[in-house]
Amino acid sequence: MGSKRHTIQLSSEDRQITIEHGQTLLEALIAAGVFLRADCGGKRRCGKCMIKIAESSRASVSQADETEAKFLGARQLAARSRLACCTEVLNDTAIEIPETSRLSPEVAQKGPTILFDKLTALKASAAEMIDGYGLAVDLGTTTIAVYLCNLAAAEVTASISVRNPQVLFGDDVMSRIGAVGQNEDLLLRLQKMVVKAIEWGTNSLCRSTRIEPGKIQTMIVVGNTTMIHLFVGTDPTSIGMFPYNPQFVEEQIFEAPKVGFRFNPNTTVRTLPLITGFIGADIVSATLAAKLSHTRPGTMLVDVGTNGEIMFLGKEGLVATSCATGPAFEGAAITYGMHAVSGAIDAVKIDGSNGVTCSVIQKDPARPKKIAGLCGTGVVSAVAELLRSKMILPDGAFNRQTDSKQLLLGDNDTPEYVLAGPGETEGDRTITFTQKDVRAIQLAKGALRTGIDLLCLEAGIERPQKILLAGAFGSYIRKKDALTIGMFPEVSEEDIEVVGNAAGAGAILALFDDHILAQANELRQSTRVLDLASHPNFQEIFIASLEFPKTALS
Ligand code: FES
């Protein structure tokens, strides 16, 4: 890479940014803070970073390669569409960023803090509590939830969800670990990004409630192990390679200015302890909020994200495991996948062999958005409906015998099911559910189900007695759809309880109750960890878990 620099003209923004000769468009756009979708973090695996090169700039960029041909096809390449992570800039260039490639300004919401809201008894002891305010932060890979809490009243005064700006470096933790591994200067940058986002959310809450930020005395932060490492500025690279060990597991306590917070130099920040590289402070927090140790043995807490974390109360105490569900349940790694924001399909209904109806998230009904893709719950709903209507078979293959007009043959003669067509979609695209998407969901649900089944096997029980479903995905998914695709063993819908953002609820509780902090440390030490990959039955159960249940077809 030389020192020669070029300009990139962003047509829709009347804005110019500069780029080093030979740098990719994605690198330049991220550096300039342009919120472009880059679900795989620039690893050429998601196809979501599509931009359009101006006719006059065709020769100013590198030639399209095989990856672009695979994701875009000949027609889109001829129309000058390119993938930003694959396109190197060789001269001054003008580009256009389609709406579908931009990160929505709207933020996907975390689930409600149901478990905290149930705890009315806490308020009875609130009189002993100190005056002032506290912040509970659930630091998610995609969304950060910030709760401003009145310590004396033991209540949440206001809350806000903020996008985790690190999504520019990928939707999942492995992409961010990889980014830091390749460029160690990024560690400080990623830390600053997340601290600024929390501070922005805090200032915004303080403004709307007219509370002086200087009154914030304490902050509890929970999140997965990688997010906690990035938050405290510790290199997470070791989490990304065998034996996947974190740099620390203990709780971290420090003064807010140490990581760059400016609202009150005396605020004490605490992160809850971690268990392993993939069993983090979020599941510790959720376990305490759900009082899992006090439930009946056989109760399982499941938090599904890009990594599935499961905590199970067996007869001999708590056992935890994590499974590599990947980003499919969050809508990433799916051809038309997206976050759960306006314009996302969140449920699908297939009637007979011809009709399909989609329910679409519309946060502002006065300004409805066209269909832009499917979020995680929409993806599960689509697979469940395709199974029920026999469009796909238990092995996941599309049923070529069907005469549905919705079933098309796409690239390489591979079937794909049309969910929405031009006229109703953003950019007049045909939004389909492809064979590759079905396979991605099979892998994701197979990984989750393997974790659940092996925990049961270890505990000597056939299936969980009760499943507590935590997290944003778990808050909005239809239980029936999850059961249809075999994400969970055959339990009744009543035995699945949605507990919302349990990690956030635990962080709020920890602000009010010092016992929670002590219990978190105890839980870290007493929880047994089940390593799935080294289990002798792993391979056999994983392969069996890839199939969809035959009962969906009866
Ligand atoms: S393919 Fe370009 S960011 Fe994923």
Coordinates of C-alpha atoms and ligand atoms in Angstrom, one line a residue:
M1 CA 0.0 0.0 0.0
G2 CA 1.6 3.3 -1.0
S3 CA 1.1 6.7 0.5
K4 CA -0.9 8.1 -2.4
R5 CA -4.3 9.2 -1.4
H6 CA -7.6 9.4 -3.3
T7 CA -11.0 10.9 -2.6
I8 CA -14.3 9.0 -2.4
Q9 CA -17.4 11.1 -3.2
L10 CA -20.5 9.8 -1.4
S11 CA -23.3 10.8 -3.8
S12 CA -26.2 10.7 -1.4
E13 CA -24.5 12.7 1.3
D14 CA -22.7 15.3 -0.7
R15 CA -19.6 14.3 1.3
Q16 CA -16.0 13.4 0.4
I17 CA -13.7 11.1 2.4
T18 CA -10.1 10.2 1.7
I19 CA -8.5 6.8 1.2
E20 CA -5.0 5.4 0.8
H21 CA -4.3 3.9 -2.6
G22 CA -5.2 0.2 -2.5
Q23 CA -7.3 0.4 0.6
T24 CA -10.7 -1.2 0.5
L25 CA -13.8 0.9 0.4
L26 CA -15.0 -0.7 3.6
E27 CA -11.9 0.3 5.5
A28 CA -12.3 3.9 4.3
L29 CA -16.0 4.0 5.1
I30 CA -15.5 2.6 8.7
A31 CA -12.6 5.1 9.3
A32 CA -15.0 7.9 8.3
G33 CA -17.7 6.6 10.6
V34 CA -20.1 5.7 7.8
F35 CA -22.6 3.2 9.2
L36 CA -22.5 0.6 6.4
R37 CA -23.6 -3.0 7.1
A38 CA -20.6 -5.3 7.5
D39 CA -22.0 -8.3 9.3
C40 CA -18.9 -10.4 8.8
G41 CA -16.5 -7.6 9.7
G42 CA -15.1 -7.4 6.2
K43 CA -14.3 -11.2 5.9
R44 CA -16.1 -11.5 2.6
R45 CA -18.6 -13.9 4.0
C46 CA -21.9 -12.0 4.4
G47 CA -22.4 -10.1 1.1
K48 CA -24.2 -7.2 3.0
C49 CA -21.7 -4.4 2.3
M50 CA -23.0 -3.7 -1.2
I51 CA -22.3 -0.3 -2.7
K52 CA -22.6 1.1 -6.2
I53 CA -19.8 2.6 -8.2
A54 CA -20.6 5.6 -10.4
E55 CA -20.4 5.0 -14.1
S56 CA -17.5 7.4 -14.4
S57 CA -15.5 5.6 -11.7
R58 CA -15.6 2.1 -13.2
A59 CA -11.9 2.1 -13.9
S60 CA -11.0 3.7 -10.6
V61 CA -11.4 0.5 -8.5
S62 CA -10.1 -3.0 -8.6
Q63 CA -11.8 -5.7 -10.8
A64 CA -14.6 -7.7 -9.2
D65 CA -13.4 -11.1 -7.9
E66 CA -15.0 -14.5 -7.3
T67 CA -16.5 -13.6 -3.9
E68 CA -18.3 -10.7 -5.5
A69 CA -19.5 -12.8 -8.4
K70 CA -20.9 -15.3 -5.9
F71 CA -22.8 -12.8 -3.8
L72 CA -23.9 -10.3 -6.5
G73 CA -24.2 -12.4 -9.7
A74 CA -23.5 -11.2 -13.2
R75 CA -26.5 -8.9 -13.4
Q76 CA -25.7 -6.8 -10.3
L77 CA -22.0 -6.6 -11.2
A78 CA -23.0 -5.3 -14.7
A79 CA -25.1 -2.7 -12.9
R80 CA -21.9 -1.6 -11.1
S81 CA -22.8 -3.1 -7.7
R82 CA -19.8 -4.1 -5.7
L83 CA -18.9 -5.4 -2.2
A84 CA -17.1 -2.6 -0.2
C85 CA -14.8 -5.1 1.6
C86 CA -13.6 -6.6 -1.7
T87 CA -13.2 -3.3 -3.7
E88 CA -9.8 -1.6 -3.6
V89 CA -9.6 2.1 -4.6
L90 CA -7.0 2.9 -7.2
N91 CA -8.1 6.5 -8.1
D92 CA -10.6 9.2 -7.1
T93 CA -14.0 7.4 -7.0
A94 CA -17.7 8.3 -6.6
I95 CA -20.0 5.8 -5.0
E96 CA -23.6 5.4 -3.9
I97 CA -24.7 3.5 -0.7
P98 CA -28.1 1.9 -1.2
E99 CA -30.5 2.2 1.7
T100 CA -30.5 -1.6 2.1
S101 CA -26.7 -1.5 2.8
R102 CA -26.9 1.1 5.5
L103 CA -27.3 0.3 9.2
S104 CA -30.7 1.5 10.2
P105 CA -30.7 4.5 12.5
E106 CA -33.2 2.6 14.6
V107 CA -31.7 0.3 17.2
A108 CA -32.9 -3.3 17.8
Q109 CA -34.4 -3.5 21.2
K110 CA -33.3 -5.7 24.1
G111 CA -36.1 -7.6 25.7
P112 CA -38.0 -6.1 28.7
T113 CA -36.6 -6.6 32.2
I114 CA -39.5 -8.9 33.3
L115 CA -37.5 -10.5 36.2
F116 CA -36.7 -7.1 37.8
D117 CA -40.2 -5.8 37.4
K118 CA -41.5 -8.8 39.3
L119 CA -39.4 -8.0 42.4
T120 CA -41.7 -5.6 44.3
A121 CA -40.3 -6.9 47.6
L122 CA -37.0 -5.2 46.9
K123 CA -38.6 -1.8 47.4
A124 CA -39.6 -2.6 50.9
S125 CA -35.9 -2.6 51.9
A126 CA -35.1 0.4 49.8
A127 CA -35.2 2.8 52.8
E128 CA -31.8 1.6 53.9
M129 CA -30.2 2.3 50.5
I130 CA -28.0 5.2 49.8
D131 CA -29.1 8.3 48.0
G132 CA -28.1 9.0 44.4
Y133 CA -28.3 7.1 41.1
G134 CA -26.7 4.1 39.6
L135 CA -26.3 2.8 36.0
A136 CA -26.9 -0.8 35.0
V137 CA -25.5 -1.6 31.6
D138 CA -26.1 -4.7 29.5
L139 CA -23.3 -4.5 27.0
G140 CA -24.6 -6.6 24.1
T141 CA -22.7 -7.4 20.9
T142 CA -25.4 -5.5 18.8
T143 CA -27.3 -3.4 21.4
I144 CA -26.3 -1.7 24.6
A145 CA -29.1 -1.3 27.2
V146 CA -28.5 1.5 29.7
Y147 CA -30.7 1.7 32.8
L148 CA -30.6 4.8 35.0
C149 CA -31.7 3.7 38.5
N150 CA -32.8 5.6 41.6
L151 CA -30.8 3.8 44.4
A152 CA -33.0 5.1 47.2
A153 CA -36.3 4.1 45.6
A154 CA -34.8 0.9 44.1
E155 CA -36.4 1.6 40.8
V156 CA -35.5 2.1 37.2
T157 CA -36.0 5.8 36.4
A158 CA -35.4 5.6 32.7
S159 CA -33.7 3.4 30.1
I160 CA -32.4 3.6 26.6
S161 CA -31.1 1.2 24.0
V162 CA -28.0 2.3 22.0
R163 CA -26.4 0.6 19.1
N164 CA -23.0 -1.0 19.9
P165 CA -20.9 1.0 17.4
Q166 CA -18.5 -1.9 17.2
V167 CA -20.9 -3.5 14.7
L168 CA -18.8 -1.7 12.1
F169 CA -16.3 -4.4 12.8
G170 CA -18.7 -7.3 12.4
D171 CA -21.9 -8.5 14.0
D172 CA -20.4 -11.3 16.1
V173 CA -17.6 -11.4 18.7
M174 CA -15.3 -13.6 16.5
S175 CA -15.2 -10.8 13.9
R176 CA -14.2 -8.3 16.5
I177 CA -11.6 -10.6 18.1
G178 CA -10.2 -11.1 14.6
A179 CA -10.1 -7.4 13.9
V180 CA -8.1 -6.8 17.1
G181 CA -5.8 -9.7 16.3
Q182 CA -4.9 -8.2 13.0
N183 CA -4.4 -4.7 14.3
E184 CA -3.7 -4.2 17.9
D185 CA -4.3 -0.4 17.7
L186 CA -8.0 -1.3 17.3
L187 CA -8.3 -2.4 20.9
L188 CA -8.2 1.1 22.2
R189 CA -10.5 2.3 19.4
L190 CA -13.1 -0.4 20.1
Q191 CA -13.0 0.4 23.8
K192 CA -13.4 4.1 23.2
M193 CA -16.4 3.4 20.8
V194 CA -18.3 1.4 23.4
V195 CA -17.5 3.8 26.3
K196 CA -18.7 6.8 24.2
A197 CA -21.9 4.9 23.3
I198 CA -22.6 4.2 27.0
E199 CA -21.8 7.8 27.9
W200 CA -24.0 9.1 25.1
G201 CA -26.9 7.0 26.4
T202 CA -26.3 8.1 29.9
N203 CA -26.2 11.8 29.0
S204 CA -29.3 11.4 27.0
L205 CA -31.1 9.7 30.0
C206 CA -29.9 12.4 32.4
R207 CA -31.1 15.2 30.1
S208 CA -34.6 13.7 29.7
T209 CA -35.0 13.1 33.4
R210 CA -33.2 16.3 34.5
I211 CA -30.9 14.3 36.7
E212 CA -27.4 15.6 37.2
P213 CA -24.8 13.1 35.8
G214 CA -22.6 13.9 38.8
K215 CA -25.2 12.1 40.9
I216 CA -24.3 8.7 39.4
Q217 CA -22.3 6.9 42.0
T218 CA -22.0 3.4 40.7
M219 CA -22.2 1.4 37.5
I220 CA -22.7 -2.3 37.0
V221 CA -21.7 -3.7 33.6
V222 CA -22.6 -7.2 32.3
G223 CA -22.0 -8.7 28.9
N224 CA -20.4 -11.6 27.2
T225 CA -16.7 -12.4 27.9
T226 CA -15.4 -10.6 24.7
M227 CA -17.5 -7.5 25.3
I228 CA -16.3 -7.2 28.9
H229 CA -12.6 -7.6 27.7
L230 CA -13.1 -4.9 25.1
F231 CA -14.9 -2.6 27.6
V232 CA -12.0 -2.8 30.1
G233 CA -9.4 -2.6 27.3
T234 CA -8.0 -6.1 27.6
D235 CA -6.9 -7.9 24.5
P236 CA -9.6 -10.7 23.8
T237 CA -7.4 -12.5 21.2
S238 CA -6.9 -15.6 23.4
I239 CA -10.7 -16.1 23.5
G240 CA -10.7 -16.7 19.7
M241 CA -8.1 -19.5 19.7
F242 CA -7.8 -22.9 21.4
P243 CA -8.2 -23.4 24.4
Y244 CA -10.3 -20.2 24.2
N245 CA -9.3 -18.9 27.6
P246 CA -10.1 -15.3 28.7
Q247 CA -7.4 -13.1 30.2
F248 CA -9.4 -12.8 33.4
V249 CA -12.6 -14.2 34.9
E250 CA -12.8 -12.2 38.2
E251 CA -15.0 -9.1 38.6
Q252 CA -13.3 -5.8 37.7
I253 CA -13.7 -2.7 39.9
F254 CA -12.3 0.7 38.9
E255 CA -13.1 4.4 38.9
A256 CA -15.0 5.6 35.8
P257 CA -12.3 7.9 34.4
K258 CA -10.0 4.8 33.9
V259 CA -11.9 3.8 30.8
G260 CA -12.7 7.4 29.7
F261 CA -16.0 8.1 31.3
R262 CA -16.3 11.8 32.1
F263 CA -19.7 12.2 33.8
N264 CA -18.5 11.7 37.4
P265 CA -14.9 11.1 38.3
N266 CA -16.0 9.3 41.5
T267 CA -18.3 6.8 39.9
T268 CA -17.3 3.2 40.7
V269 CA -17.6 0.8 37.8
R270 CA -18.0 -3.0 38.4
T271 CA -18.2 -5.8 35.9
L272 CA -19.7 -9.0 37.1
P273 CA -17.4 -12.1 36.9
L274 CA -17.0 -14.4 33.9
I275 CA -16.9 -18.2 33.8
T276 CA -15.1 -19.0 30.5
G277 CA -14.3 -17.4 27.2
F278 CA -17.9 -18.1 26.0
I279 CA -19.8 -18.1 29.3
G280 CA -19.9 -14.5 30.3
A281 CA -21.1 -12.0 32.9
D282 CA -24.4 -11.8 31.0
I283 CA -25.4 -15.4 31.8
V284 CA -24.1 -15.0 35.4
S285 CA -26.3 -12.0 35.8
A286 CA -29.3 -13.7 34.2
T287 CA -28.9 -16.8 36.4
L288 CA -29.0 -14.6 39.5
A289 CA -32.0 -12.6 38.3
A290 CA -33.9 -15.8 37.5
K291 CA -32.9 -17.2 40.9
L292 CA -32.1 -20.4 39.0
S293 CA -30.5 -22.0 42.0
H294 CA -33.8 -21.8 43.9
T295 CA -35.9 -23.3 41.1
R296 CA -36.6 -27.1 40.8
P297 CA -33.9 -29.2 39.4
G298 CA -34.3 -29.7 35.6
T299 CA -34.8 -26.0 35.0
M300 CA -32.8 -24.6 32.1
L301 CA -31.9 -20.9 31.3
V302 CA -31.2 -20.4 27.6
D303 CA -29.9 -17.2 26.1
V304 CA -29.7 -17.4 22.4
G305 CA -27.5 -14.9 20.6
T306 CA -24.6 -15.3 18.2
N307 CA -23.4 -17.6 20.9
G308 CA -25.9 -19.7 22.8
E309 CA -25.3 -19.7 26.6
I310 CA -27.1 -22.3 28.7
M311 CA -27.2 -22.7 32.5
F312 CA -28.9 -25.8 33.8
L313 CA -29.8 -26.7 37.3
G314 CA -29.2 -30.4 37.7
K315 CA -29.5 -32.5 40.8
E316 CA -25.9 -31.7 41.7
G317 CA -26.0 -28.0 41.1
L318 CA -25.5 -25.6 38.2
V319 CA -23.8 -26.7 34.9
A320 CA -23.1 -24.3 32.1
T321 CA -22.3 -24.7 28.5
S322 CA -22.0 -22.5 25.4
C323 CA -22.7 -23.5 21.8
A324 CA -21.7 -21.8 18.6
T325 CA -25.1 -21.0 17.2
G326 CA -23.5 -18.3 15.0
P327 CA -25.3 -15.2 13.8
A328 CA -28.2 -16.8 11.9
F329 CA -30.7 -16.5 14.8
E330 CA -30.0 -12.7 14.8
G331 CA -30.8 -12.4 11.1
A332 CA -27.1 -12.3 10.0
A333 CA -25.6 -15.0 7.8
I334 CA -29.0 -15.1 6.1
T335 CA -29.3 -13.8 2.5
Y336 CA -31.9 -11.1 3.4
G337 CA -31.3 -11.2 7.1
M338 CA -31.3 -7.9 9.1
H339 CA -31.7 -6.6 12.7
A340 CA -35.1 -6.4 14.3
V341 CA -35.9 -2.9 13.2
S342 CA -38.7 -1.4 11.0
G343 CA -39.0 -3.1 7.7
A344 CA -38.0 -6.5 9.0
I345 CA -40.3 -9.5 8.5
D346 CA -40.9 -10.9 12.0
A347 CA -43.4 -13.6 11.1
V348 CA -44.4 -15.5 8.0
K349 CA -47.7 -17.3 7.2
I350 CA -47.9 -19.7 4.2
D351 CA -51.5 -20.4 3.1
G352 CA -52.1 -23.4 0.8
S353 CA -49.5 -23.8 -1.9
N354 CA -49.5 -20.3 -3.3
G355 CA -50.0 -17.6 -0.8
V356 CA -47.6 -16.1 1.6
T357 CA -48.2 -13.3 4.1
C358 CA -45.5 -11.5 6.1
S359 CA -45.9 -9.6 9.3
V360 CA -43.5 -6.6 9.2
I361 CA -42.1 -4.6 12.2
Q362 CA -43.2 -1.0 12.0
K363 CA -42.0 1.1 14.9
D364 CA -43.7 4.2 13.4
P365 CA -47.0 3.2 11.8
A366 CA -47.4 6.8 10.4
R367 CA -44.3 6.3 8.3
P368 CA -44.4 2.6 7.3
K369 CA -41.2 1.1 5.8
K370 CA -41.1 -1.3 2.9
I371 CA -39.9 -4.8 3.5
A372 CA -36.1 -4.8 3.8
G373 CA -35.4 -8.4 5.0
L374 CA -36.0 -10.8 7.9
C375 CA -35.0 -10.5 11.5
G376 CA -34.2 -13.6 13.6
T377 CA -37.8 -14.3 14.7
G378 CA -38.9 -13.9 11.0
V379 CA -36.2 -16.4 10.0
V380 CA -37.4 -19.0 12.5
S381 CA -41.0 -18.3 11.5
A382 CA -40.2 -18.7 7.8
V383 CA -38.4 -22.1 8.4
A384 CA -41.3 -23.3 10.6
E385 CA -43.9 -22.4 8.0
L386 CA -41.9 -23.9 5.2
L387 CA -41.8 -27.1 7.2
R388 CA -45.5 -27.0 8.0
S389 CA -46.4 -26.4 4.4
K390 CA -44.0 -29.2 3.3
M391 CA -41.9 -26.8 1.2
I392 CA -38.9 -28.2 3.0
L393 CA -38.3 -31.7 4.1
P394 CA -37.0 -32.9 7.5
D395 CA -33.4 -33.1 6.0
G396 CA -33.7 -29.4 5.1
A397 CA -33.8 -29.8 1.3
F398 CA -36.5 -27.9 -0.5
N399 CA -39.3 -30.1 -1.8
R400 CA -39.0 -30.0 -5.6
Q401 CA -42.2 -31.9 -6.0
T402 CA -44.3 -28.9 -4.9
D403 CA -46.2 -26.8 -7.5
S404 CA -46.0 -23.6 -5.4
K405 CA -45.4 -20.5 -7.6
Q406 CA -43.4 -19.1 -4.7
L407 CA -40.6 -21.6 -5.3
L408 CA -38.1 -20.4 -7.8
L409 CA -34.8 -21.8 -9.1
G410 CA -32.0 -19.4 -8.3
D411 CA -28.2 -19.6 -8.9
N412 CA -27.0 -23.1 -9.8
D413 CA -30.6 -24.4 -10.0
T414 CA -30.9 -24.1 -6.3
P415 CA -34.5 -23.6 -5.1
E416 CA -35.5 -20.5 -3.1
Y417 CA -38.8 -19.4 -1.7
V418 CA -40.2 -16.0 -2.5
L419 CA -41.4 -14.1 0.6
A420 CA -41.9 -10.6 -1.0
G421 CA -41.5 -9.2 -4.4
P422 CA -40.8 -5.8 -6.1
G423 CA -43.3 -3.1 -5.2
E424 CA -43.5 -4.1 -1.5
T425 CA -39.7 -4.2 -0.8
E426 CA -37.0 -1.7 -0.3
G427 CA -35.1 -1.2 -3.5
D428 CA -37.7 -3.3 -5.4
R429 CA -35.8 -6.5 -4.7
T430 CA -37.2 -10.0 -4.6
I431 CA -36.7 -11.2 -1.0
T432 CA -36.3 -15.0 -0.9
F433 CA -35.5 -17.6 1.6
T434 CA -32.7 -19.7 0.1
Q435 CA -31.4 -23.3 0.5
K436 CA -28.3 -21.7 2.1
D437 CA -30.5 -20.0 4.6
V438 CA -32.2 -23.2 5.6
R439 CA -28.8 -24.8 6.1
A440 CA -27.6 -21.9 8.2
I441 CA -30.6 -22.4 10.5
Q442 CA -30.0 -26.1 10.7
L443 CA -26.5 -25.5 11.9
A444 CA -27.6 -22.9 14.4
K445 CA -30.4 -24.9 15.9
G446 CA -28.3 -28.1 15.7
A447 CA -25.6 -26.4 17.8
L448 CA -28.2 -25.1 20.4
R449 CA -30.0 -28.4 20.6
T450 CA -26.7 -30.3 21.0
G451 CA -25.9 -28.1 24.0
I452 CA -29.4 -28.7 25.5
D453 CA -29.4 -32.5 24.9
L454 CA -25.8 -33.0 26.2
L455 CA -26.6 -31.1 29.4
C456 CA -29.7 -33.4 29.9
L457 CA -27.6 -36.5 29.1
E458 CA -25.0 -35.4 31.7
A459 CA -27.8 -34.8 34.3
G460 CA -29.4 -38.2 33.5
I461 CA -32.8 -36.7 32.5
E462 CA -34.6 -37.0 29.2
R463 CA -35.6 -33.4 28.7
P464 CA -35.7 -30.1 30.7
Q465 CA -38.6 -29.7 33.1
K466 CA -38.8 -26.0 32.3
I467 CA -37.0 -23.7 29.9
L468 CA -36.5 -20.0 30.8
L469 CA -35.9 -18.2 27.5
A470 CA -33.8 -15.1 28.0
G471 CA -32.4 -12.4 25.6
A472 CA -33.8 -10.3 22.8
F473 CA -34.4 -13.2 20.4
G474 CA -36.0 -15.2 23.2
S475 CA -38.3 -12.3 24.1
Y476 CA -40.0 -12.1 20.7
I477 CA -39.8 -15.6 19.2
R478 CA -43.0 -17.6 18.9
K479 CA -42.6 -20.6 21.0
K480 CA -44.6 -22.8 18.6
D481 CA -42.1 -21.9 15.8
A482 CA -39.1 -22.7 18.0
L483 CA -40.6 -26.1 18.8
T484 CA -41.6 -26.8 15.2
I485 CA -38.0 -26.4 14.0
G486 CA -36.7 -28.5 16.9
M487 CA -34.7 -25.8 18.7
F488 CA -35.9 -27.3 22.0
P489 CA -36.8 -30.8 23.0
E490 CA -40.5 -31.7 23.0
V491 CA -41.8 -29.7 25.9
S492 CA -45.2 -28.0 26.1
E493 CA -45.4 -24.3 25.3
E494 CA -46.4 -23.7 28.9
D495 CA -43.0 -25.2 30.0
I496 CA -41.2 -22.4 28.1
E497 CA -41.2 -19.1 30.0
V498 CA -40.0 -15.9 28.4
V499 CA -37.9 -14.0 30.9
G500 CA -36.9 -11.1 28.7
N501 CA -33.6 -9.3 29.2
A502 CA -32.6 -11.3 32.3
A503 CA -28.9 -10.2 32.1
G504 CA -30.1 -6.5 32.3
A505 CA -32.4 -7.4 35.2
G506 CA -29.5 -9.0 37.0
A507 CA -27.3 -5.9 36.5
I508 CA -30.1 -3.7 37.9
L509 CA -30.5 -6.0 40.9
A510 CA -26.8 -5.8 41.6
L511 CA -27.0 -2.1 41.9
F512 CA -29.5 -2.4 44.8
D513 CA -28.4 -5.5 46.5
D514 CA -24.7 -6.2 47.5
H515 CA -25.6 -9.9 48.0
I516 CA -26.0 -10.3 44.3
L517 CA -22.3 -9.3 43.8
A518 CA -21.2 -11.9 46.4
Q519 CA -23.5 -14.5 44.8
A520 CA -22.1 -13.8 41.4
N521 CA -18.6 -14.6 42.6
E522 CA -19.8 -17.7 44.3
L523 CA -21.6 -18.8 41.2
R524 CA -18.5 -18.3 39.1
Q525 CA -16.6 -20.7 41.4
S526 CA -19.3 -23.3 41.9
T527 CA -20.7 -23.7 38.3
R528 CA -19.5 -26.8 36.5
V529 CA -18.7 -26.2 32.9
L530 CA -19.5 -28.8 30.2
D531 CA -17.2 -28.6 27.2
L532 CA -19.4 -29.8 24.3
A533 CA -16.7 -30.3 21.7
S534 CA -14.8 -32.8 23.9
H535 CA -17.8 -34.8 24.9
P536 CA -17.7 -38.3 23.4
N537 CA -21.4 -38.0 22.2
F538 CA -21.0 -34.6 20.6
Q539 CA -20.6 -35.7 17.0
E540 CA -23.5 -38.2 17.1
I541 CA -25.9 -35.8 18.8
F542 CA -24.9 -32.8 16.6
I543 CA -25.5 -34.8 13.4
A544 CA -28.9 -36.0 14.7
S545 CA -29.8 -32.4 15.8
L546 CA -29.4 -31.1 12.2
E547 CA -32.6 -32.7 11.0
F548 CA -35.9 -31.0 11.6
P549 CA -38.5 -32.9 13.6
K550 CA -40.8 -35.1 11.5
T551 CA -43.7 -34.1 13.7
A552 CA -43.7 -30.7 11.9
L553 CA -45.0 -32.4 8.8
S554 CA -47.8 -34.4 10.4
Ligands
FES1 S1 -18.9 -9.5 2.7 FE1 -18.3 -7.4 3.0 S2 -18.6 -7.1 5.1 FE2 -19.2 -9.1 4.8

